[in-house]
Protein backbone atom coordinates (compact mmCIF):
# COMPACT_ATOMS: atom_id res chain seq x y z
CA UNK A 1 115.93 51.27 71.26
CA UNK A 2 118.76 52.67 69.37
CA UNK A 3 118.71 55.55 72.15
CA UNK A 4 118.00 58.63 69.85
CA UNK A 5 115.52 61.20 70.85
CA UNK A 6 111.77 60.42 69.15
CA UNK A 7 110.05 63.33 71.20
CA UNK A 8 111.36 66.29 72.95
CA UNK A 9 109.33 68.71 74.82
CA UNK A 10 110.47 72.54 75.66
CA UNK A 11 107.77 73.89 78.11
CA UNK A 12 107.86 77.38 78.14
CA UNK A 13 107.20 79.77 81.05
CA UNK A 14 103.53 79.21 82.45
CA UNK A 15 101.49 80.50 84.94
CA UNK A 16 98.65 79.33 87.15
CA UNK A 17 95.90 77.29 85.60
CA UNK A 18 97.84 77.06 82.20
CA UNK A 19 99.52 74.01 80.66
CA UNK A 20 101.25 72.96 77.10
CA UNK A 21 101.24 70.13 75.18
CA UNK A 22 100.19 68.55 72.33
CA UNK A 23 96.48 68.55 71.18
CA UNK A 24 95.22 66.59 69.82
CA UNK A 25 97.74 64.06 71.49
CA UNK A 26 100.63 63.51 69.54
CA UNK A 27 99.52 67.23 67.37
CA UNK A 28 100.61 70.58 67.52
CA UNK A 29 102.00 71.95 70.41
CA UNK A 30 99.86 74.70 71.81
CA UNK A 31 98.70 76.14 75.14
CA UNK A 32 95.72 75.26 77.37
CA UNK A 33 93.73 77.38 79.96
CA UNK A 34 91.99 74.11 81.12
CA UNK A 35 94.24 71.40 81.91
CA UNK A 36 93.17 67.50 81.86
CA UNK A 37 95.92 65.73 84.04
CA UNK A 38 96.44 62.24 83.27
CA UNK A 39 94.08 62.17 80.24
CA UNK A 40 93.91 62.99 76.43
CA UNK A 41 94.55 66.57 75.72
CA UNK A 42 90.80 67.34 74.63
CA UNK A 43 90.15 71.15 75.52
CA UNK A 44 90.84 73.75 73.27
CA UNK A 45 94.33 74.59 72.47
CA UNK A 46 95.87 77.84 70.87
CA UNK A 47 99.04 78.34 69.66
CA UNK A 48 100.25 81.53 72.56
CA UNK A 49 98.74 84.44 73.34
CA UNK A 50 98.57 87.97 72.72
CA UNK A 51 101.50 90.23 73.09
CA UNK A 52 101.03 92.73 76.10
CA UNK A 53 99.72 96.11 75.51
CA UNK A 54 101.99 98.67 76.63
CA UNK A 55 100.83 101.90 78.19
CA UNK A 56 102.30 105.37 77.04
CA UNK A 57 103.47 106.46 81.14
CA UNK A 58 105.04 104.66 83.74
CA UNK A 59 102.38 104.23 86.59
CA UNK A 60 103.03 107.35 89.32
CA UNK A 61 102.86 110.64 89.72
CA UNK A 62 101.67 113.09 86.68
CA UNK A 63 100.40 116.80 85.79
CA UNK A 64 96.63 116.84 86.55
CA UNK A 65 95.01 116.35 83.27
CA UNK A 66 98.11 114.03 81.34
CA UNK A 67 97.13 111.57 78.93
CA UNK A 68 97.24 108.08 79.25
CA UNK A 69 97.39 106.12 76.06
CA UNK A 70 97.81 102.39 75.36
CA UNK A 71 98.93 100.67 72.08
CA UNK A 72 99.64 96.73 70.72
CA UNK A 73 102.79 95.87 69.20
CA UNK A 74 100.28 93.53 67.29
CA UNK A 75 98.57 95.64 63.95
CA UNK A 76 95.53 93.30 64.55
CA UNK A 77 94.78 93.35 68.63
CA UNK A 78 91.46 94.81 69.98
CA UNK A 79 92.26 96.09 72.97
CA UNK A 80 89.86 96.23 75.85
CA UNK A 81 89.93 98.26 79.76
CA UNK A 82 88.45 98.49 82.96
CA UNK A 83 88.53 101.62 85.30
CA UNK A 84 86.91 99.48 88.22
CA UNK A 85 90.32 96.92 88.86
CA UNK A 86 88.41 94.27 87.34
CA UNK A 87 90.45 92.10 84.66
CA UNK A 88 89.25 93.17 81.25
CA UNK A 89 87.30 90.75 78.99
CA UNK A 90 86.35 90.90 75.13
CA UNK A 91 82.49 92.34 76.78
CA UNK A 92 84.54 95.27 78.56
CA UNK A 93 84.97 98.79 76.80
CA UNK A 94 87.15 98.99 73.62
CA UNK A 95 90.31 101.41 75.53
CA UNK A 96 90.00 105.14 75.05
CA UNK A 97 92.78 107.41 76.01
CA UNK A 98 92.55 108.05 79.46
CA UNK A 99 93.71 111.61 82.11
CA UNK A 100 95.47 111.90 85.24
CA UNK A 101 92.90 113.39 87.04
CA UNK A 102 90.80 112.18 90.41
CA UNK A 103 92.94 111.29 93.63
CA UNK A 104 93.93 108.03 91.33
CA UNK A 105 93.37 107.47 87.70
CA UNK A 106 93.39 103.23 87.72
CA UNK A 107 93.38 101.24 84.45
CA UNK A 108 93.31 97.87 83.07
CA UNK A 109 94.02 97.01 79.95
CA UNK A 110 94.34 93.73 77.98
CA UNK A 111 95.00 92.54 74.25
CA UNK A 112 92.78 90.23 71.98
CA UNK A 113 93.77 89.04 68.79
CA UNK A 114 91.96 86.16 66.49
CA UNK A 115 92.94 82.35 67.18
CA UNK A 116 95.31 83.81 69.95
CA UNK A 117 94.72 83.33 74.14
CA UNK A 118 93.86 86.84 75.64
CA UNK A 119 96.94 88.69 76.82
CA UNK A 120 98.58 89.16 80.14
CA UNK A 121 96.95 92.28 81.66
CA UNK A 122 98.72 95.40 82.63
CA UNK A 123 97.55 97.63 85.59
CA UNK A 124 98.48 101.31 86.09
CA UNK A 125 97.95 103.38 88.84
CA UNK A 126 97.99 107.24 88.08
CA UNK A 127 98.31 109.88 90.39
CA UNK A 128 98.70 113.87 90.20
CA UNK A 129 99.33 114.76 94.11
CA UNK A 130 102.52 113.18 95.66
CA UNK A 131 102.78 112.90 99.50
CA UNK A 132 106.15 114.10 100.63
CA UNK A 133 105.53 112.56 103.96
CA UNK A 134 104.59 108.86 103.54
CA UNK A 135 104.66 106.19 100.20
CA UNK A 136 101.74 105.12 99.15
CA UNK A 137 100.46 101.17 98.32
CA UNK A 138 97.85 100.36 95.34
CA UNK A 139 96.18 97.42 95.52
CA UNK A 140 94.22 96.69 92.30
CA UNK A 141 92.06 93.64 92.53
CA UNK A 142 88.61 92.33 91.03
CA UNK A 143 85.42 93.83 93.45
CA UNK A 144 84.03 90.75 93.33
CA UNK A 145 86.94 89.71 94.96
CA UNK A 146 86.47 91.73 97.90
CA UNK A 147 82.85 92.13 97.93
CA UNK A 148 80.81 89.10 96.69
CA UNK A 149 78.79 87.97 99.93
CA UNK A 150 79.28 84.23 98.78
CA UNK A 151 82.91 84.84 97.59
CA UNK A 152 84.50 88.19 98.71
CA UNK A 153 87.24 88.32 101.24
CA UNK A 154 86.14 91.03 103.28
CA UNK A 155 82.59 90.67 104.11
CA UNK A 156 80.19 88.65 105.95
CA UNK A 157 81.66 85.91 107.56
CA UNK A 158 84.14 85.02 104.84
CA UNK A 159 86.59 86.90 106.24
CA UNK A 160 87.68 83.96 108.43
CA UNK A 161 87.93 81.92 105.72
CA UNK A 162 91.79 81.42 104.88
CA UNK A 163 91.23 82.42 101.31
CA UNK A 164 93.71 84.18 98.62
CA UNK A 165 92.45 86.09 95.57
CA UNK A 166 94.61 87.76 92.99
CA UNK A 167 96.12 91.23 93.56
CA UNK A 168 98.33 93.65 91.82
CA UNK A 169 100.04 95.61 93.56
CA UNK A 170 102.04 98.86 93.11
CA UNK A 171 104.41 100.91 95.51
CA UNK A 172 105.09 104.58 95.12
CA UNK A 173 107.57 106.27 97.49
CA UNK A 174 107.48 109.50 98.91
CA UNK A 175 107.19 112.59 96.73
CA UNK A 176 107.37 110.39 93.94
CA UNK A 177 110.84 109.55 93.28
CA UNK A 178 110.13 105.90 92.14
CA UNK A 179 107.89 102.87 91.82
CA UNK A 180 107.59 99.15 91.88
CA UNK A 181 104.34 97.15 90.72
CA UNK A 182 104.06 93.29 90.77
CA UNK A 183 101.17 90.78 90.80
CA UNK A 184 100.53 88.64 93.65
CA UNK A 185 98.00 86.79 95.84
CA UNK A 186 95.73 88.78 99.20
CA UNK A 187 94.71 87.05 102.21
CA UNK A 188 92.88 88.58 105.04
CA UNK A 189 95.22 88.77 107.77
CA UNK A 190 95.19 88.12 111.94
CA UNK A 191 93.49 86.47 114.18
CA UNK A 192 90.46 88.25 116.44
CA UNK A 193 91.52 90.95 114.44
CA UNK A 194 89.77 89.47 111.29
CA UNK A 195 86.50 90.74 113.08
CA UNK A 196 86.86 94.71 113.21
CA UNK A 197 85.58 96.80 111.03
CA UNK A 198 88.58 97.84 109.24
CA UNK A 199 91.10 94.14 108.78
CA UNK A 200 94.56 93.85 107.97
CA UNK A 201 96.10 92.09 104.19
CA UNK A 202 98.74 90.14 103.80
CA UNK A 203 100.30 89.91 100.70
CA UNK A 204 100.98 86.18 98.99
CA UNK A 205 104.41 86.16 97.37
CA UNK A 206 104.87 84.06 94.80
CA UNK A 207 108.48 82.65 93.39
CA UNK A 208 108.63 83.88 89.24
């Protein structure tokens, strides 16, 4: 009544399917990866999440046979990788150095610590042969994403289906002279063109 502040709230950055607050209600602050709108703040809460591991090359071009290593600022973080563009979990393998080598070395790789969310993933796309003629586009997304006959984008009928799944995507320009890599969201794009054999993506922009 006296008009001084008795709570204050600072939300901090937060992406899709995340929210902050208090938990239990009136508790310690803390993040949640399943929200309860308009009800008690009863899921599990954790105070952030892990720092981002940070890979030893810039996604691109590279001699044939570099390695590719990945470290935690955090002494106690497990980290863990997939090869397959699949988002890492704690049942994936533990990371081991990796090599340019293939047409396209692609890795995952994400951070777990104790009492701590999972970290934001990072995606590099490594390549040893660059095209002086044309840039080239990586899209790194979960298989089941694409493929799943109930849930996959691409196949069966589901391609008419107006549905987005999450993509990261990187952009290399000709003979390697620079990159760009974002996340975003992939749709199946067109109209009657939806039903050839090879379809066209669109690419989901979001703002932040």
């Amino acid at each position: 009544p006296d008009g001084c502040t008795a709570d204050r709230l600072e939300v901090p950055r937060l992406w899709r399917d995340e929210a902050y607050g208090r938990s239990p209600d009136g508790g310690d602050l803390g993040f949640f990866m399943e929200s309860t709108p308009g009800e008690a703040n009863t899921t599990e809460s954790r105070p952030g999440f892990a720092e981002m591991p940070e890979l030893s090359l810039d996604p691109g071009y590279h001699t044939f046979g570099t390695r590719i290593e990945a470290s935690s600022p955090s002494p106690d973080a497990v980290l863990h990788m997939t090869r397959d563009g699949s988002p890492p979990t704690e049942d994936s393998l533990a990371w081991t150095d990796r090599y340019v080598g293939n047409e396209a070395e692609i890795v995952r790789v994400r951070a777990y610590e104790e009492g701590l969310w999972p970290s934001r993933i990072v995606t590099g796309t490594y390549l040893y042969r660059p095209r002086a003629d044309v840039g080239i586009v990586s899209l790194v997304m979960d298989p089941h994403d694409l493929w799943d006959p109930e849930e996959g984008i691409y196949v069966g009928e589901n391609y008419w289906e107006d549905w987005e799944r999450d993509v990261h995507a990187e952009l290399f320009e000709p003979e390697g002279k620079g990159w760009t890599g974002f996340n975003s969201g992939i749709v199946i794009h067109g109209g009657a063109s939806r039903g050839n054999a090879q379809r066209s993506f669109r690419l989901a922009l979001r703002a932040g």
